[in-house]
XYZ file of C-alpha atoms in Angstrom:
439
model
C 18.085 34.282 -20.300
C 15.972 30.930 -19.237
C 12.949 31.491 -16.810
C 9.595 30.167 -15.880
C 6.080 31.562 -16.068
C 3.448 29.998 -13.977
C -0.060 30.280 -14.588
C -2.985 28.844 -12.310
C -4.100 29.319 -9.208
C -2.833 27.909 -5.866
C -3.263 23.989 -5.492
C -4.330 23.106 -9.158
C -2.402 22.808 -12.649
C 0.485 24.639 -13.105
C 1.479 25.090 -17.085
C 5.140 26.071 -17.228
C 6.479 27.799 -20.258
C 10.394 27.780 -20.444
C 11.232 31.221 -22.111
C 14.073 29.881 -24.162
C 12.720 26.388 -25.384
C 9.342 25.542 -27.024
C 8.378 23.043 -24.277
C 5.389 22.847 -22.151
C 5.487 21.113 -18.937
C 1.981 20.279 -17.119
C 2.018 19.074 -13.589
C -0.995 18.546 -11.087
C -0.947 17.003 -7.497
C -3.009 13.793 -7.306
C -6.477 13.253 -5.819
C -6.550 10.302 -3.295
C -9.436 8.143 -2.908
C -10.008 4.818 -0.920
C -12.439 3.240 -3.286
C -11.250 -0.066 -4.906
C -10.186 0.774 -8.708
C -10.752 -2.825 -9.655
C -14.387 -2.995 -8.587
C -16.480 -3.069 -11.491
C -19.412 -1.815 -9.790
C -17.444 1.261 -8.891
C -18.290 3.877 -11.532
C -18.065 7.213 -9.499
C -16.299 8.132 -6.134
C -15.030 11.086 -4.234
C -11.572 11.827 -3.372
C -9.494 14.063 -1.094
C -6.694 16.587 -2.129
C -3.080 15.769 -1.764
C -2.746 17.955 1.445
C -4.094 20.777 3.189
C -2.800 23.832 1.226
C -3.159 26.632 3.661
C -2.663 27.287 7.135
C -5.533 26.284 9.853
C -8.332 28.474 9.520
C -11.220 30.004 11.625
C -14.529 28.556 11.586
C -17.394 31.155 11.818
C -21.008 31.611 10.719
C -20.141 34.952 9.036
C -21.118 35.277 5.658
C -23.097 32.113 5.535
C -26.379 32.145 4.005
C -27.759 28.572 4.618
C -29.730 28.233 1.286
C -29.645 24.401 1.348
C -30.263 21.825 4.001
C -27.104 20.926 6.093
C -26.239 17.279 6.094
C -23.983 14.761 7.712
C -23.010 13.074 4.310
C -23.159 15.868 1.436
C -20.297 18.233 1.949
C -20.970 19.932 -1.587
C -24.649 20.652 -0.574
C -23.390 22.075 2.739
C -20.609 24.178 0.870
C -22.900 25.474 -1.491
C -24.411 27.708 1.362
C -21.795 30.110 0.950
C -22.365 30.554 -2.682
C -25.248 33.146 -3.163
C -24.631 33.948 -7.025
C -27.775 31.820 -8.254
C -30.270 33.326 -5.536
C -32.501 36.437 -6.152
C -32.117 37.151 -2.648
C -28.479 37.845 -2.328
C -25.886 39.818 -4.117
C -23.314 37.971 -6.275
C -20.263 36.572 -4.713
C -17.227 37.629 -6.955
C -14.253 35.449 -7.198
C -12.136 38.484 -6.722
C -13.926 39.250 -3.539
C -12.713 36.086 -1.953
C -9.330 35.488 -3.588
C -6.228 37.526 -4.168
C -5.127 37.748 -7.863
C -2.001 39.720 -7.191
C 1.206 38.290 -8.285
C 2.804 37.979 -4.736
C -0.233 36.648 -3.130
C -2.143 34.814 -5.871
C -4.813 32.477 -4.640
C -4.870 33.504 -1.005
C -8.032 34.307 0.836
C -8.809 37.813 1.392
C -10.578 39.062 4.816
C -13.371 38.663 5.620
C -13.443 35.437 3.744
C -9.985 33.803 5.194
C -12.310 31.181 7.058
C -12.572 27.539 6.448
C -15.922 27.893 4.611
C -14.274 29.693 1.575
C -11.053 27.680 1.594
C -11.957 25.271 -1.189
C -12.788 28.185 -3.608
C -9.028 28.376 -4.105
C -9.223 24.899 -5.717
C -11.953 25.821 -8.095
C -12.096 27.982 -11.097
C -14.097 30.887 -12.720
C -14.756 28.850 -15.720
C -16.801 31.391 -17.702
C -14.658 34.347 -16.681
C -17.415 36.550 -15.495
C -16.007 36.830 -11.920
C -19.158 35.698 -10.262
C -19.119 32.331 -8.297
C -21.550 29.941 -9.982
C -22.557 26.690 -8.294
C -21.666 24.840 -11.316
C -17.962 26.146 -10.756
C -17.868 24.520 -7.377
C -16.110 21.096 -7.799
C -13.861 21.171 -4.793
C -16.046 21.421 -1.288
C -15.604 21.089 2.412
C -15.819 17.771 3.315
C -18.855 16.797 5.648
C -18.593 15.164 9.099
C -19.372 11.556 7.460
C -16.766 12.224 4.687
C -14.295 13.106 7.346
C -14.959 9.873 9.203
C -14.885 8.057 5.848
C -11.328 9.177 5.687
C -10.565 7.612 8.664
C -12.244 4.249 7.813
C -10.283 4.279 4.427
C -7.131 5.788 5.594
C -4.906 2.839 4.854
C -5.719 3.154 1.376
C -4.562 7.011 1.253
C -1.079 8.535 0.948
C 0.169 9.696 4.416
C -0.113 13.367 3.335
C -3.961 12.908 3.205
C -4.415 11.251 6.347
C -6.357 13.403 9.092
C -3.587 12.825 11.853
C -0.080 12.854 10.179
C 3.522 13.877 10.007
C 5.095 15.391 13.051
C 1.627 15.598 14.656
C 0.920 11.975 14.647
C 2.766 10.721 17.726
C 0.026 11.204 20.446
C 1.647 14.399 21.645
C -0.758 16.926 20.247
C -4.422 17.337 19.677
C -5.315 17.862 15.976
C -8.932 18.660 14.934
C -10.572 18.711 11.542
C -13.509 20.887 11.092
C -16.585 19.739 8.794
C -18.870 21.726 6.738
C -21.784 19.803 9.044
C -23.694 21.908 11.335
C -23.412 20.752 15.107
C -27.127 20.556 16.151
C -28.083 22.315 13.056
C -26.440 25.675 14.387
C -24.120 27.286 11.814
C -22.291 28.932 14.902
C -20.461 25.512 15.402
C -19.726 22.700 13.161
C -18.848 18.891 13.792
C -15.354 18.269 14.218
C -13.227 15.160 14.227
C -10.712 14.545 16.876
C -8.011 13.066 14.613
C -5.509 11.966 17.399
C -8.336 9.593 18.373
C -8.755 8.279 15.041
C -12.238 9.941 14.081
C -13.869 10.866 17.607
C -16.416 13.600 17.042
C -17.786 16.553 18.667
C -18.483 20.281 18.364
C -16.144 23.038 17.142
C -16.868 24.571 20.512
C -15.510 21.614 22.488
C -12.722 21.009 20.256
C -11.401 24.406 20.697
C -10.952 23.873 24.268
C -13.966 25.789 25.720
C -15.615 24.967 29.063
C -12.354 22.810 29.848
C -12.824 20.472 27.037
C -9.726 18.518 25.831
C -8.586 21.410 23.298
C -6.717 21.598 20.192
C -3.722 23.591 20.528
C -4.547 25.748 17.699
C -7.681 27.142 19.519
C -10.456 28.181 17.193
C -8.271 27.592 14.087
C -8.959 24.137 12.660
C -7.611 21.648 10.049
C -10.074 20.985 7.191
C -10.173 18.884 4.027
C -11.231 19.849 0.595
C -12.723 16.860 -1.291
C -14.205 16.525 -4.946
C -16.406 13.932 -6.817
C -14.867 11.658 -9.302
C -16.401 10.043 -12.395
C -19.129 12.246 -12.838
C -19.757 14.438 -16.139
C -18.474 17.894 -15.566
C -21.924 18.950 -16.565
C -23.227 16.730 -13.840
C -22.667 19.179 -10.994
C -25.593 18.443 -8.927
C -24.815 14.633 -8.951
C -23.386 12.793 -6.055
C -20.710 10.064 -6.270
C -21.671 6.526 -5.321
C -21.372 5.525 -1.461
C -18.663 2.930 -0.924
C -21.331 1.334 1.518
C -24.038 -0.713 0.514
C -26.826 -1.655 2.948
C -29.399 -4.470 2.631
C -31.468 -6.894 5.236
C -30.990 -10.373 5.883
C -32.308 -13.214 8.076
C -29.718 -15.431 9.730
C -30.420 -18.796 11.554
C -28.042 -19.898 14.044
C -29.687 -23.213 14.729
C -31.510 -21.991 17.951
C -32.941 -18.715 16.702
C -33.400 -16.664 13.723
C -32.241 -13.064 13.557
C -33.210 -10.279 11.389
C -30.359 -8.112 10.310
C -28.893 -5.151 8.470
C -26.150 -6.029 6.215
C -23.143 -3.409 5.796
C -21.219 -4.206 2.431
C -18.000 -2.154 1.989
C -16.273 -4.249 -0.589
C -15.978 -1.246 -2.490
C -13.141 -0.089 -0.295
C -9.600 -0.704 -1.488
C -8.266 -3.862 0.274
C -5.896 -2.112 2.381
C -8.513 -0.534 4.441
C -10.459 -3.993 4.944
C -9.485 -6.778 7.295
C -8.340 -9.470 5.297
C -9.713 -12.548 7.484
C -13.123 -12.906 9.250
C -13.683 -13.548 12.877
C -16.429 -15.890 13.451
C -17.670 -18.491 16.050
C -19.964 -18.584 19.240
C -18.778 -16.486 22.036
C -15.876 -15.403 19.777
C -14.669 -11.780 20.353
C -11.929 -9.803 18.262
C -8.212 -10.033 19.693
C -7.638 -7.041 22.059
C -6.356 -4.202 19.758
C -6.251 -0.255 19.499
C -7.633 1.895 16.779
C -4.507 1.999 14.539
C -4.116 -1.837 14.274
C -5.475 -3.980 11.641
C -8.211 -5.508 13.966
C -9.905 -2.074 13.815
C -10.753 -2.630 10.282
C -14.080 -3.679 9.024
C -14.512 -7.144 7.218
C -15.769 -6.665 3.716
C -19.159 -7.433 4.751
C -20.911 -7.427 8.135
C -24.171 -7.913 9.755
C -25.774 -5.732 12.521
C -28.357 -7.227 14.701
C -31.791 -5.757 14.563
C -34.495 -8.333 15.650
C -35.047 -11.887 16.978
C -37.434 -14.476 15.627
C -39.429 -12.088 13.436
C -39.001 -9.052 15.491
C -37.990 -5.706 13.984
C -36.482 -3.340 16.607
C -33.945 -0.792 15.591
C -32.460 -0.758 18.920
C -31.874 -4.294 19.635
C -28.797 -4.243 22.376
C -27.127 -6.619 24.662
C -27.190 -7.295 27.567
C -30.121 -5.946 29.469
C -28.150 -3.196 31.468
C -25.501 -0.790 30.886
C -21.834 -1.944 31.696
C -18.398 -0.215 31.612
C -15.740 -0.948 28.863
C -13.610 -3.078 30.933
C -16.605 -5.520 31.292
C -17.087 -6.036 27.699
C -13.390 -6.717 27.462
C -13.909 -9.876 29.698
C -17.535 -11.101 28.733
C -19.246 -11.986 25.662
C -22.805 -10.640 25.820
C -23.981 -11.266 22.283
C -26.140 -14.129 20.798
C -24.160 -17.055 19.642
C -22.327 -16.105 16.120
C -22.307 -12.363 17.081
C -19.674 -10.284 18.947
C -18.769 -6.686 20.073
C -18.156 -4.121 17.254
C -14.833 -2.515 16.727
C -14.296 1.359 16.426
C -14.556 1.540 12.744
C -17.639 -0.931 12.501
C -19.621 1.290 15.097
C -18.616 4.376 12.832
C -19.845 2.541 9.701
C -23.243 1.742 11.410
C -23.931 5.230 12.805
C -22.897 7.037 9.492
C -24.759 4.510 7.318
C -27.865 3.405 9.125
C -29.530 6.773 9.646
C -32.217 8.835 8.447
C -30.203 9.949 5.654
C -30.125 6.327 4.257
C -31.871 6.482 0.847
C -33.106 2.714 1.234
C -34.831 3.719 4.542
C -32.363 1.611 6.549
C -31.912 3.297 9.841
C -31.315 2.441 13.362
C -32.120 4.292 16.600
C -29.025 6.072 18.177
C -30.356 7.409 21.551
C -28.135 5.276 24.075
C -24.579 4.757 24.654
C -22.859 1.886 22.417
C -19.334 0.276 23.559
C -16.780 -0.937 21.162
C -14.066 -3.333 21.636
C -11.255 -1.088 20.448
C -8.788 0.264 22.978
C -7.081 3.551 22.522
C -3.251 3.603 21.504
C -2.283 6.724 23.529
C -3.838 5.736 26.636
C -0.492 5.861 28.681
C 0.446 9.201 26.952
C 0.480 11.780 29.573
C -1.479 14.356 27.382
C -4.477 12.175 27.985
C -3.394 10.570 31.526
C -3.490 13.687 33.430
C -5.342 15.584 36.144
C -7.538 17.678 33.921
C -10.746 15.967 35.377
C -9.779 16.592 39.054
C -8.342 13.173 39.283
C -5.854 10.980 37.741
C -7.418 9.188 34.562
C -6.930 6.618 31.993
C -8.638 6.682 28.550
C -9.057 2.952 28.038
C -11.326 2.859 25.001
C -14.306 4.184 22.762
C -17.884 4.674 23.269
C -20.489 6.437 21.144
C -23.374 8.348 22.850
C -25.127 11.656 22.550
C -24.148 11.758 18.814
C -20.513 11.701 19.529
C -17.747 9.194 19.457
C -15.418 9.718 22.140
C -12.965 8.386 24.750
C -14.032 6.714 28.031
C -12.618 8.723 31.031
C -11.810 6.384 33.870
C -10.770 8.095 37.231
C -8.434 6.295 39.642
C -6.350 6.887 42.847
C -2.871 5.551 43.401
C -1.202 5.062 46.642
C 2.493 5.297 47.826
C 3.421 1.995 46.189
C 1.954 2.945 42.886
C -1.052 0.605 43.231
C -4.190 2.038 41.414
C -7.669 1.772 42.709
C -10.542 2.821 40.126
C -13.027 5.207 41.651
C -15.035 5.882 38.670
C -15.341 3.592 35.594
C -16.815 6.476 33.454
C -19.457 6.078 30.825
C -21.201 2.829 30.444
C -23.256 1.316 27.754
C -24.533 -1.843 25.867
C -23.464 -3.689 22.592
C -24.904 -3.202 19.049
C -23.854 -6.979 18.211
C -22.363 -7.782 14.634
C -20.944 -10.518 12.946
C -18.672 -10.852 9.785
C -20.582 -12.357 6.859
C -18.621 -14.778 4.926
C -21.379 -16.206 2.286
């Protein structure tokens, strides 16, 4: 009688041997990446799994060893904190300790390893068959917080199954939070988490779970996660890192009245669907009104960030001289001629690229609040426009402050005729001015 034997762990290649025929079929789910495959400068990249293959998992610091530094950008280095097999100080971690190898539950995580930190081990292999988890066997790893942000920046180049906010959840009716491998405030008790319903707002797993009256994810302390892996590297180069799709440099720009020192953020390595196809330039010109899921919330292939005037070098050049609310910037252009207010993704590219982790030393100061021009698509959804702050609220747009990208909460009152009066405009900030670079 015909039948099929399936070999291989969950999530990877399946080798099928039909018993009555001499035919071998090999199938494997794709790895998705947002890098431009036609760009000759791209020789290595990283990509994400086809879909999350387990249920949501608990984030816990149990069984973490913190053998490496924890970063915002390198998810593999973060993930290797759970692999003690090359250290003289810890017992070996065995594959069969973590993964079930019985026929019925093949590849599933065992307790107490059924947490987010060990999820990607099920995508990897015991390559030498010694049942010991070695570092060079960790090809799939938990995405860092910057890598999760990158999946939002490059979302339009990915299959829908790989989106952070997708399927039946992606209607604004539910909150869906994705945990990273980056420690929040260097404390492994909590990790950085993406609010996927807001694009890629971020904060701590403690807040994301709904503790202390924060806007919680409906699954409590259980979170989505993403396994990713490096592409194009030699299999022997296990410690190598993929090229960054962001390239930073410096520039001087003369607008006829002043000359400005700038950082240039070049994202031309992004696949074109994740880029804004036309530039927006001109004196006093702002982006058209838009929300986070529209095309205007994509970066142009190259844009400049203002950092100094007439020879100055100040990594915290902001406009205007005092803080204003989000609505103010919707009606006023405050940047020097040729510059404008950034959209949400442009600001994300700034705070993920121009930091202390930049290998070229291109960094800026991020100790204030920074406004975007991007509105929130689900502002009128009752999940967000509700009395959870002791008043009726709107969530008009986005601000970055205290290391978090977040929604602005505007409080208002409404009279019997339905007329609204704003009683609190929420967080205020200034502008990190940008311009599209067209030459």
